[in-house]
XYZ file of C-alpha atoms in Angstrom:
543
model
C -10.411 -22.080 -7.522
C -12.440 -24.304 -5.181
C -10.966 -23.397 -1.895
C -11.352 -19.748 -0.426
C -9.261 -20.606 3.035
C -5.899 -19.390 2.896
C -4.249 -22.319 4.503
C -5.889 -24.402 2.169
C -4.606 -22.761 -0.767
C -0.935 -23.057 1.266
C -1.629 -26.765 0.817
C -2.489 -27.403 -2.467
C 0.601 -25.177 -3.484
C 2.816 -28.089 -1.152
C 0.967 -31.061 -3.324
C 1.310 -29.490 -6.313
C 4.898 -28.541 -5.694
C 6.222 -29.495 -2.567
C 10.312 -28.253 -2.579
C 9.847 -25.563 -4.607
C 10.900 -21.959 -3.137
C 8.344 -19.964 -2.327
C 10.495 -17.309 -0.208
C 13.783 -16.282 -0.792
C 14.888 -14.047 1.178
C 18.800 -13.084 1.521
C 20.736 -16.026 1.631
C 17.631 -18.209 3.035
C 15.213 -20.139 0.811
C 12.271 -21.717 1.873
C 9.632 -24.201 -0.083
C 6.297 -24.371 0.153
C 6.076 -27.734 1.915
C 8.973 -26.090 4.468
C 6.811 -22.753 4.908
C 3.439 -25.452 6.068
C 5.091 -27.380 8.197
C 6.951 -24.263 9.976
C 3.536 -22.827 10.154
C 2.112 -25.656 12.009
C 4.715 -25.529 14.647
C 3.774 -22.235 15.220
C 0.020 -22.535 14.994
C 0.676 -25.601 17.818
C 2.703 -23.324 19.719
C 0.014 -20.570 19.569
C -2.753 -22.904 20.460
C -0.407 -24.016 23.496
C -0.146 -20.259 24.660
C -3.504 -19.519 25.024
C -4.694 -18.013 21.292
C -7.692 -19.120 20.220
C -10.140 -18.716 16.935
C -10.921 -15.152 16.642
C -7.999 -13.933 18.742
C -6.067 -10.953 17.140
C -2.023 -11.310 17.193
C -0.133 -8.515 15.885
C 2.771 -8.399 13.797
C 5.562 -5.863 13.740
C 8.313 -6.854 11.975
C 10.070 -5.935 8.324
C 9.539 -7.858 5.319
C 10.973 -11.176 6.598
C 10.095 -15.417 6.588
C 9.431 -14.858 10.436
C 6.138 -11.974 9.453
C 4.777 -15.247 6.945
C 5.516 -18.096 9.157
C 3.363 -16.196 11.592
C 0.581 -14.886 9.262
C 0.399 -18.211 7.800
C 0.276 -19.813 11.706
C -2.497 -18.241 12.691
C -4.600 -18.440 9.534
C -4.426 -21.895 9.951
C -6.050 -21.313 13.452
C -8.783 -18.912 12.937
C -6.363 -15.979 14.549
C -6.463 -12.222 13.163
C -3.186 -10.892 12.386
C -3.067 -7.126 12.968
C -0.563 -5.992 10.265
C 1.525 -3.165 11.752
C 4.546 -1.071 10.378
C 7.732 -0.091 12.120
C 7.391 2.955 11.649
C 5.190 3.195 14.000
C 5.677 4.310 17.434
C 4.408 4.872 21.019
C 0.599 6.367 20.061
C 0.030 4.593 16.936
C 0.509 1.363 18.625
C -1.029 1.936 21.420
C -4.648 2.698 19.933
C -4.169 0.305 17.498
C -3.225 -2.562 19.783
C -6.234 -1.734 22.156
C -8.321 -1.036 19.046
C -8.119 -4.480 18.069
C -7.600 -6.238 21.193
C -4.924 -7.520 20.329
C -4.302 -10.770 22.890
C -0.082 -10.598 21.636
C 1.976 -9.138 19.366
C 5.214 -10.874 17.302
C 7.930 -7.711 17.639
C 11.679 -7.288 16.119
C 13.329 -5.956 19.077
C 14.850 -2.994 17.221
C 14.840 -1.011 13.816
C 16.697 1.672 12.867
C 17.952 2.770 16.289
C 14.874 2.702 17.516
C 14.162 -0.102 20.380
C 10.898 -1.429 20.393
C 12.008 -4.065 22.957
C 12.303 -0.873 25.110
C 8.886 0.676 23.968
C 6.739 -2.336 24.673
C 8.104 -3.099 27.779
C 7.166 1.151 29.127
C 3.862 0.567 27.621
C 2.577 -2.896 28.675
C 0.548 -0.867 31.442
C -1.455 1.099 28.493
C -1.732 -2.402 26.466
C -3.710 -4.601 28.857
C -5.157 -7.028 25.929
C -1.938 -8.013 25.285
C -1.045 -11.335 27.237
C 1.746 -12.514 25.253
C 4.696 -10.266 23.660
C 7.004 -12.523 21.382
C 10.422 -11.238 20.045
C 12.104 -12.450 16.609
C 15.334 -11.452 18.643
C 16.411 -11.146 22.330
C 13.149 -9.935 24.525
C 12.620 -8.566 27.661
C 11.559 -10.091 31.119
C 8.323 -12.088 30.436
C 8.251 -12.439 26.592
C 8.576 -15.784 24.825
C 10.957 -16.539 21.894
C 10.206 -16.950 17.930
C 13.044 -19.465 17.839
C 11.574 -20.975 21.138
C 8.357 -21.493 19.458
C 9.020 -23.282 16.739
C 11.388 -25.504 18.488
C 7.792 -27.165 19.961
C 7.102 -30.435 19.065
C 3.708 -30.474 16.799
C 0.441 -31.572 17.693
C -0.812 -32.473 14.488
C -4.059 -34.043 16.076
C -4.419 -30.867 17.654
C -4.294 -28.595 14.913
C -6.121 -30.391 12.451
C -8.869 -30.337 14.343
C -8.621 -26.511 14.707
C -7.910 -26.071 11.385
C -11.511 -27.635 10.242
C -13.029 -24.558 12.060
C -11.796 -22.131 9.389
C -14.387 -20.777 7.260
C -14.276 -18.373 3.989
C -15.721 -15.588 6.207
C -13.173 -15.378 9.347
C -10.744 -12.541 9.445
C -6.837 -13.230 8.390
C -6.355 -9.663 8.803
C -6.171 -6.092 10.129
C -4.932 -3.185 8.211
C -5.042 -0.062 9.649
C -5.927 2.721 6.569
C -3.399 5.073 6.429
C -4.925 7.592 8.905
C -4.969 10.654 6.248
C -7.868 11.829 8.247
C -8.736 10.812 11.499
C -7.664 7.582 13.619
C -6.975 4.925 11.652
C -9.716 2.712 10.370
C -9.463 -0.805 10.894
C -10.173 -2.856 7.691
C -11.421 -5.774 8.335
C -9.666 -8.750 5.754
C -11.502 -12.086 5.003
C -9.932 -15.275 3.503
C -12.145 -15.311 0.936
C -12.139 -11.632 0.067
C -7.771 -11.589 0.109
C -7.935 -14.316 -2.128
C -11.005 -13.219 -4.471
C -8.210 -10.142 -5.073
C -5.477 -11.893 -5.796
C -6.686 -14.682 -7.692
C -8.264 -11.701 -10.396
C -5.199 -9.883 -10.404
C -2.978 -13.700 -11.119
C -5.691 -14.544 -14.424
C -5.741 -10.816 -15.117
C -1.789 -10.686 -15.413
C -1.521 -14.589 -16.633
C 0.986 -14.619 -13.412
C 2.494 -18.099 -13.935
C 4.419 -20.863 -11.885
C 7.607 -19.368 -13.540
C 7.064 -15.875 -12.252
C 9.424 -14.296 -9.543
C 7.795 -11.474 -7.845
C 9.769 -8.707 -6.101
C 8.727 -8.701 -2.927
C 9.483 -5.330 -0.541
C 6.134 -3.863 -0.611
C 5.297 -3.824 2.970
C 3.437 -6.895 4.588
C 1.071 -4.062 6.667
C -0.059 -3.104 3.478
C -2.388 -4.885 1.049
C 0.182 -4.361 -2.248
C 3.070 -6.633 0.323
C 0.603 -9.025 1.310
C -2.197 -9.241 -1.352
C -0.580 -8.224 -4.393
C 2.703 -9.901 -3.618
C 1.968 -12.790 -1.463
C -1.380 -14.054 -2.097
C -0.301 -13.549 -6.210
C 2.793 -15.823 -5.758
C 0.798 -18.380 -3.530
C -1.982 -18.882 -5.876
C 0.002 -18.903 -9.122
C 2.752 -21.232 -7.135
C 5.407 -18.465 -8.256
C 8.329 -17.477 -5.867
C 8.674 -13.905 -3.790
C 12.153 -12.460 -3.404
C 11.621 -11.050 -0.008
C 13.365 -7.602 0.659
C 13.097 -6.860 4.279
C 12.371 -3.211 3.161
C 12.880 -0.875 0.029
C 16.788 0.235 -0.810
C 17.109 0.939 -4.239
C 20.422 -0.022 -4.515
C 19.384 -3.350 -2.963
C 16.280 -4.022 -5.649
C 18.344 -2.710 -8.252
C 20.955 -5.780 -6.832
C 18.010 -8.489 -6.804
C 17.038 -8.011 -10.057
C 20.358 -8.530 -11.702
C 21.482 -11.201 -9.239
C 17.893 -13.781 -9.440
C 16.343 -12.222 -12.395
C 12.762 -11.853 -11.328
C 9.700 -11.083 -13.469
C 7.196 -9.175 -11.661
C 8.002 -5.836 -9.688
C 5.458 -3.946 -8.050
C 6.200 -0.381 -6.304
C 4.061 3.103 -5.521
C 5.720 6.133 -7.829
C 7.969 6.944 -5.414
C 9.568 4.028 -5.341
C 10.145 3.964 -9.338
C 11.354 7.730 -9.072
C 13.785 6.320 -6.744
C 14.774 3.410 -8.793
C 15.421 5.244 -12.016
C 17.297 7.997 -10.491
C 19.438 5.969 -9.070
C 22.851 7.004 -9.786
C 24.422 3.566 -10.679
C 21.011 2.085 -12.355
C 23.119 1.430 -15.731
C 25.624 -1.270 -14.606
C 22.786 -3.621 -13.346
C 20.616 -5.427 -15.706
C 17.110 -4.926 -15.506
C 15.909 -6.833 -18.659
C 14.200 -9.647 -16.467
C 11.466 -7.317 -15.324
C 8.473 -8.567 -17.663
C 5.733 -6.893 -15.236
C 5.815 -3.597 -14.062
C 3.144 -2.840 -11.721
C 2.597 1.192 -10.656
C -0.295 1.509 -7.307
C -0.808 3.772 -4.876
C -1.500 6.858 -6.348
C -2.354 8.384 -9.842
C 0.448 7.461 -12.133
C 1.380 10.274 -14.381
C 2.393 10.260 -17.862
C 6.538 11.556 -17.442
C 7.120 8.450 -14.453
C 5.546 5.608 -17.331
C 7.541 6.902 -19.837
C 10.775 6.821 -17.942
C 9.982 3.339 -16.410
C 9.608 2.381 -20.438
C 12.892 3.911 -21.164
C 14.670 2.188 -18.349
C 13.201 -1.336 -18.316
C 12.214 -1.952 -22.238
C 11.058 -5.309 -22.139
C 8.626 -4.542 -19.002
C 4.792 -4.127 -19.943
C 4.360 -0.914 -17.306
C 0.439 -1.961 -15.195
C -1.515 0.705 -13.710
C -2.739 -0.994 -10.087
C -5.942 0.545 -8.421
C -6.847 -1.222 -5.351
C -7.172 -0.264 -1.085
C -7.288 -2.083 2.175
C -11.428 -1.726 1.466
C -10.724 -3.952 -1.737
C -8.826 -6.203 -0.296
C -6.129 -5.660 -2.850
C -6.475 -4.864 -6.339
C -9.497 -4.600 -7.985
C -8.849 -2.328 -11.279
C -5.734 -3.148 -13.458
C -4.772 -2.086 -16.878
C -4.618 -4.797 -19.832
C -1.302 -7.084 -20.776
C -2.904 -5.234 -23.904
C -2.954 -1.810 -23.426
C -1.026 0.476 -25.383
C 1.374 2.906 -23.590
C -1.696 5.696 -24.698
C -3.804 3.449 -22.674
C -1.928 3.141 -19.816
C -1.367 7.244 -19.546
C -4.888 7.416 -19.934
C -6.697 5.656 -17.492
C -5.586 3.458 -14.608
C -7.496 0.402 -16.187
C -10.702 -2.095 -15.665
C -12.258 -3.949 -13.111
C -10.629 -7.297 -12.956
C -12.090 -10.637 -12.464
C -15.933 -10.697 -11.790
C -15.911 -7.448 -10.138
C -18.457 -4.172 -11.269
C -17.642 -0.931 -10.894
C -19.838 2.350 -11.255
C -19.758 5.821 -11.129
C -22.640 7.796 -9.178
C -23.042 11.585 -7.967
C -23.300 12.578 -4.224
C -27.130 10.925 -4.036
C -25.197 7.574 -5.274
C -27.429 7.614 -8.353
C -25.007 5.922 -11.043
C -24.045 8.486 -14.066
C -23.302 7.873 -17.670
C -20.390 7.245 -19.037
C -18.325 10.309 -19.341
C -19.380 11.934 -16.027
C -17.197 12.577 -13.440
C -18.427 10.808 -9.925
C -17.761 8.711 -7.077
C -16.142 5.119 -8.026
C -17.486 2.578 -6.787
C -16.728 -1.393 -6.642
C -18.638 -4.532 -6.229
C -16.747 -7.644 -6.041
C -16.012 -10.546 -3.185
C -12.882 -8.681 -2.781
C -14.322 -6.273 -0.623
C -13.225 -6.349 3.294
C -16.168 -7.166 5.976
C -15.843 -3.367 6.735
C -14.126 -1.144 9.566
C -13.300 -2.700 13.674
C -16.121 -1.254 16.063
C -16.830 1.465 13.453
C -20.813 0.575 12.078
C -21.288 4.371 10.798
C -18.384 4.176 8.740
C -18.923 0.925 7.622
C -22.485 1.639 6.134
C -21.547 4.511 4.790
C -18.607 2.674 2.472
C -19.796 -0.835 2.152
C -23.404 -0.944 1.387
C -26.443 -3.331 1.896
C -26.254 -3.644 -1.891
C -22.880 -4.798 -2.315
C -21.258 -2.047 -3.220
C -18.090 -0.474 -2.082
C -17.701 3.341 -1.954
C -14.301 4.198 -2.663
C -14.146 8.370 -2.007
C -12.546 8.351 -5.170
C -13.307 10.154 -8.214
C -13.552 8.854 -11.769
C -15.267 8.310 -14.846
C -15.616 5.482 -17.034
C -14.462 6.131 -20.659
C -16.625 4.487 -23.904
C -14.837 1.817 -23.699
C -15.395 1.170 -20.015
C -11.397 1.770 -18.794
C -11.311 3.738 -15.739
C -10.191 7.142 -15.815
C -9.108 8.810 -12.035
C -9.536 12.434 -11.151
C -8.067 12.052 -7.820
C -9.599 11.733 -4.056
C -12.904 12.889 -3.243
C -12.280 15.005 -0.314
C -8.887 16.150 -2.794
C -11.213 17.923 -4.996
C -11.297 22.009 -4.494
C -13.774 24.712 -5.952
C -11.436 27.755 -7.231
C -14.111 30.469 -8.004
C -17.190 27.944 -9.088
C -14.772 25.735 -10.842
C -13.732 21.857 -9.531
C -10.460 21.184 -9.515
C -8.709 17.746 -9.478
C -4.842 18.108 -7.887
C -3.907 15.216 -9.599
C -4.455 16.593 -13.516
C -2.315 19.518 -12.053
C 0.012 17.049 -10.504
C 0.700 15.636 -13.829
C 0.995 18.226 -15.502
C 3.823 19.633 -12.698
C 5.606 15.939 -12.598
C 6.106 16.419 -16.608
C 8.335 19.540 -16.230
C 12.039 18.660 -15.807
C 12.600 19.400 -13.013
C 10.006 18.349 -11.088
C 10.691 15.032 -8.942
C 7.626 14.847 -6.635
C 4.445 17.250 -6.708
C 1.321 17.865 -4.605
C -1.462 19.665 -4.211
C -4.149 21.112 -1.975
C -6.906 23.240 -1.671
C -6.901 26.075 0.758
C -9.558 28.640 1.554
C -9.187 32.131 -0.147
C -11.427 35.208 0.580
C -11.937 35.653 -2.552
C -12.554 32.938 -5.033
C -13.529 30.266 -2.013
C -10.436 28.097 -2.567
C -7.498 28.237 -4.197
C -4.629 25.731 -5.496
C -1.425 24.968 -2.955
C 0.718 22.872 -4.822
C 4.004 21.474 -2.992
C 6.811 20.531 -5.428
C 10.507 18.925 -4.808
C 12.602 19.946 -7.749
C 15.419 16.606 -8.833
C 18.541 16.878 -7.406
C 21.046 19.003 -8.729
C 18.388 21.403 -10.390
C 17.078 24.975 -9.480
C 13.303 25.579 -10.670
C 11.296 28.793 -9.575
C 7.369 29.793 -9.291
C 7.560 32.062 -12.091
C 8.865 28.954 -14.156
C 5.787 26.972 -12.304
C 3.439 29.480 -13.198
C 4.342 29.815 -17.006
C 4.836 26.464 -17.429
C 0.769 25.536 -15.891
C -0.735 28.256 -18.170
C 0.704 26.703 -21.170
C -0.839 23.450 -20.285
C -3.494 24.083 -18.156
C -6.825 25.894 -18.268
C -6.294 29.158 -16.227
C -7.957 28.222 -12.996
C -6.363 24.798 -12.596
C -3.154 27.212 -12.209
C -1.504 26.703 -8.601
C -1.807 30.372 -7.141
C 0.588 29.143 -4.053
C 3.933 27.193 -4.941
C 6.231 25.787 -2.330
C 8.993 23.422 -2.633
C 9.924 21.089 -0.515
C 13.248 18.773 0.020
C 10.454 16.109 1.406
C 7.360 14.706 1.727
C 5.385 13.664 4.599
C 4.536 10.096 3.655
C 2.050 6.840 4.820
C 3.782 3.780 5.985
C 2.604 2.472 2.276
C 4.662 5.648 0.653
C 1.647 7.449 -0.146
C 1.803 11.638 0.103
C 0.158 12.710 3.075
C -1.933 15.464 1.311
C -3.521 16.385 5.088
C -0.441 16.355 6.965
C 0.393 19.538 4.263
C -3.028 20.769 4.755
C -3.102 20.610 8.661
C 0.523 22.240 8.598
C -0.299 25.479 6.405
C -3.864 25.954 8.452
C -2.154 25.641 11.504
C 0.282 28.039 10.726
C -2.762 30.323 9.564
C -3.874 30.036 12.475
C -1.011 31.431 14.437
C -1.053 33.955 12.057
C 2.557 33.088 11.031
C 4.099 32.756 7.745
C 3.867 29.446 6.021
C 7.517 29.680 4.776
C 10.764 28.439 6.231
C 13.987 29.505 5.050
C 15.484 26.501 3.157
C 19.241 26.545 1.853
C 20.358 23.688 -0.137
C 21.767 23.917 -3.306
C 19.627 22.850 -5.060
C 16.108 25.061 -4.198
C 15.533 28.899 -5.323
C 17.026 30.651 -2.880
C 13.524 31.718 -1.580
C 11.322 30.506 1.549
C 10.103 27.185 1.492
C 8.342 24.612 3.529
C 10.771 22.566 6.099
């Protein structure tokens, strides 16, 4: 690929094929040459309010055309899009708005109930970057229309001269990390380094012209807008948009426009497959199956291979840091494959593993992964200590993940870094016990911690939500871990759950648990909740 400038890649997909869809979305279509000229409208229109090269716009909004028209607006003028999610509220946008000086945002008015119309206009006094508040729907006092926008006439002059600015190395985006520990971390997107993802992941995958990609990842998140997006844009495929995930309503899509490619974090395959009315749709479009987010484990591939037989299932390893992904399991892999590791560094891009002095270990250890590759972001907004300590000087890209590499050089994951717990001398990875837990029955969802014991130092916490309908207990827990696991990768705490907290990307919040169980340590008061529905042990349990 010659060009590493996202608009430019927006145009060569218009020569080479001008009126084909590129988003479908509901009952709206619209074509590549229809998505570049709507995008220069806007970028006019932005240019005409004030935003210039290096200027940050947010976007809140679901997955709809209105969230790309915008993105692909200001890429074409050198402005940052800070990717936000609507789940989000009053806090989370307010530090993240003034974090990234954001000079407007691009707002639905409403979600679920919730009125963001309402919120921005009580907190415009705590937001004083932001000059220019846009709604997709009806505003309030002051704000400027979507629809008003691109009703401009364009100044093509204008633009193209703005658009010769754009270099490989300017931002296209901000994506906040999920904020497991901390504030949020600012990751810091180039068009080259998007791109340099996607384009691996499209030759790893042979993603073709032909390929329909599922599309209801969120656009905040690098799997919606890297994985998704970028993918279909570079391979000149098409992206059924889903403005957010509803089994019922993927389930619909892929009967109804028989797409190819579906990519989704566990949860949303768990979801999927236990859907009650999964057997009247058909499914057998689904060539690609792509699992991210979190370790897959062995039960969730198998059912996904049950329910969608002529799918090859993809293990996806990637983070905002990576721009996207940047380990992937082979077309080639066997299923054995697949449950074993979560794949190999795709494209041009090195990985290693290395101890806590970074010194790289042999294959077979169990370290810190690391990644080199032009994938990797430009590092973290206003935060230099945290960006040397994860990108280096070197090239390299600390991930806080552990791994090892196999003999053959597939990736093998033991879970998060900070994850890891010492039960009397002993590490212990959450996610080997997580499998293990997610292969019983009647286990839906399962995660663990480490908390701190008097005793043996730390000791295993593991929160589980049994499938609906059934009734498991710790003493089935217990006996079912010894006969699979060695004795001190045993949980010695289980608690069940009805729900977990979760990211914006549908990640388990393994902190939020954490923080929740020490604080209520703290206050000296009993972890446990009384919990009634039908379906738990009629014990106490976690709210």
């Amino acid at each position: 690929m010659q060009n590493w400038i996202v608009h430019k890649v927006l145009s060569e997909a218009v020569v080479k094929y001008p009126n084909k869809p590129f988003l479908i979305c509901s009952e709206q279509s619209v074509s590549f040459k229809e998505l570049d000229e709507l995008s220069d409208i806007l970028a006019t229109a932005l240019l005409k309010e004030g935003f210039e090269k290096g200027d940050c716009l947010a976007v809140l909004a679901l997955n709809q055309v209105e969230w790309l028209y915008t993105y692909f607006a200001a890429s074409k003028i050198g402005v940052c899009v800070v990717a936000l999610n609507v789940r989000y509220r009053e806090s989370e946008l307010v530090y993240m708005l003034n974090n990234s000086k954001a000079k407007g945002i691009v707002s639905i008015s409403e979600y679920q109930g919730f009125k963001f119309s309402s919120l921005l206009e009580r907190i415009k006094g705590k937001i004083p970057t932001v000059e220019k508040i846009i709604f997709l729907e009806q505003g309030i006092l002051g704000s400027l229309s979507f629809n008003d926008l691109l009703s401009l006439p364009l100044d093509r002059e204008g633009l193209e001269s703005v658009k010769q600015t754009v270099q490989e190395d300017d931002l296209v985006l901000i994506i906040y990390t999920s904020g497991t520990t901390g504030k949020p971390k600012g990751t810091l997107i180039t068009n080259r380094s998007i791109l340099e993802s996607a384009k691996a992941q499209v030759d790893h995958l042979s993603i073709q012209e032909d390929d329909r990609t599922i599309g209801c990842l969120p656009l905040n998140h690098v799997g919606g807008i890297t994985c998704t997006v970028h993918c279909s844009l570079i391979s000149c495929g098409s992206i059924v948009l889903i403005p957010e995930f509803i089994p019922e309503k993927v389930l619909e899509v892929i009967d109804e426009l028989k797409p190819t490619v579906f990519g989704g974090v566990p949860t949303m395959y768990i979801m999927l497959l236990s859907h009650t009315g999964i057997n009247k749709y058909n499914l057998n479009s689904l060539k690609i199956c792509i699992v991210g987010g979190s370790n897959v484990d062995p039960g969730l591939c198998l059912a996904i291979e049950s329910q969608l037989p002529e799918a090859k299932i993809i293990n996806l390893y990637g983070l905002s840091e990576s721009s996207g992904a940047c380990i992937l399991s082979r077309l080639s892999d066997s299923m054995a494959k697949v449950l074993e590791s979560i794949g190999v560094p795709i494209g041009d891009f090195k990985v290693k593993i290395v101890d806590d002095k970074r010194k790289e270990l042999p294959n077979g250890e169990v370290g810190e992964l690391a990644i080199m590759g032009r994938c990797a972001a430009k590092g973290y907004l206003g935060l230099e200590k945290e960006t040397n300590n994860v990108f280096s000087e070197d090239g390299w890209l600390y991930t806080g993940d552990i791994a090892y590499l196999n003999h053959e050089g597939y990736v093998v994951y033991k879970g998060r870094k900070k994850e890891m717990y010492i039960q009397g001398g002993y590490n212990v990875y959450p996610v080997e016990v997580e499998n293990i837990l997610m292969e019983h029955s009647k286990v839906a969802l399962a995660a663990g911690v480490g908390v701190p014991d008097a005793f043996l130092g730390e000791i295993g916490r593991y929160y589980i939500m049994p499938k609906a309908g059934q009734t498991i207990t710790e003493e089935e827990v217990i006996l079912y871990c010894n006969k699979h696991l060695a004795d001190y990768k045993v949980p010695r705490q289980v608690v069940f759950v009805k729900q977990f907290p979760q990211t914006p990307a549908g990640k388990i919040q393994k902190t939020v648990l954490k923080q929740q169980y020490l604080a209520q340590e703290s206050k000296n008061e009993s972890p446990f909740l009384q919990f009634s529905d039908d379906n738990m042990p009629k014990k106490q349990q976690l709210e």
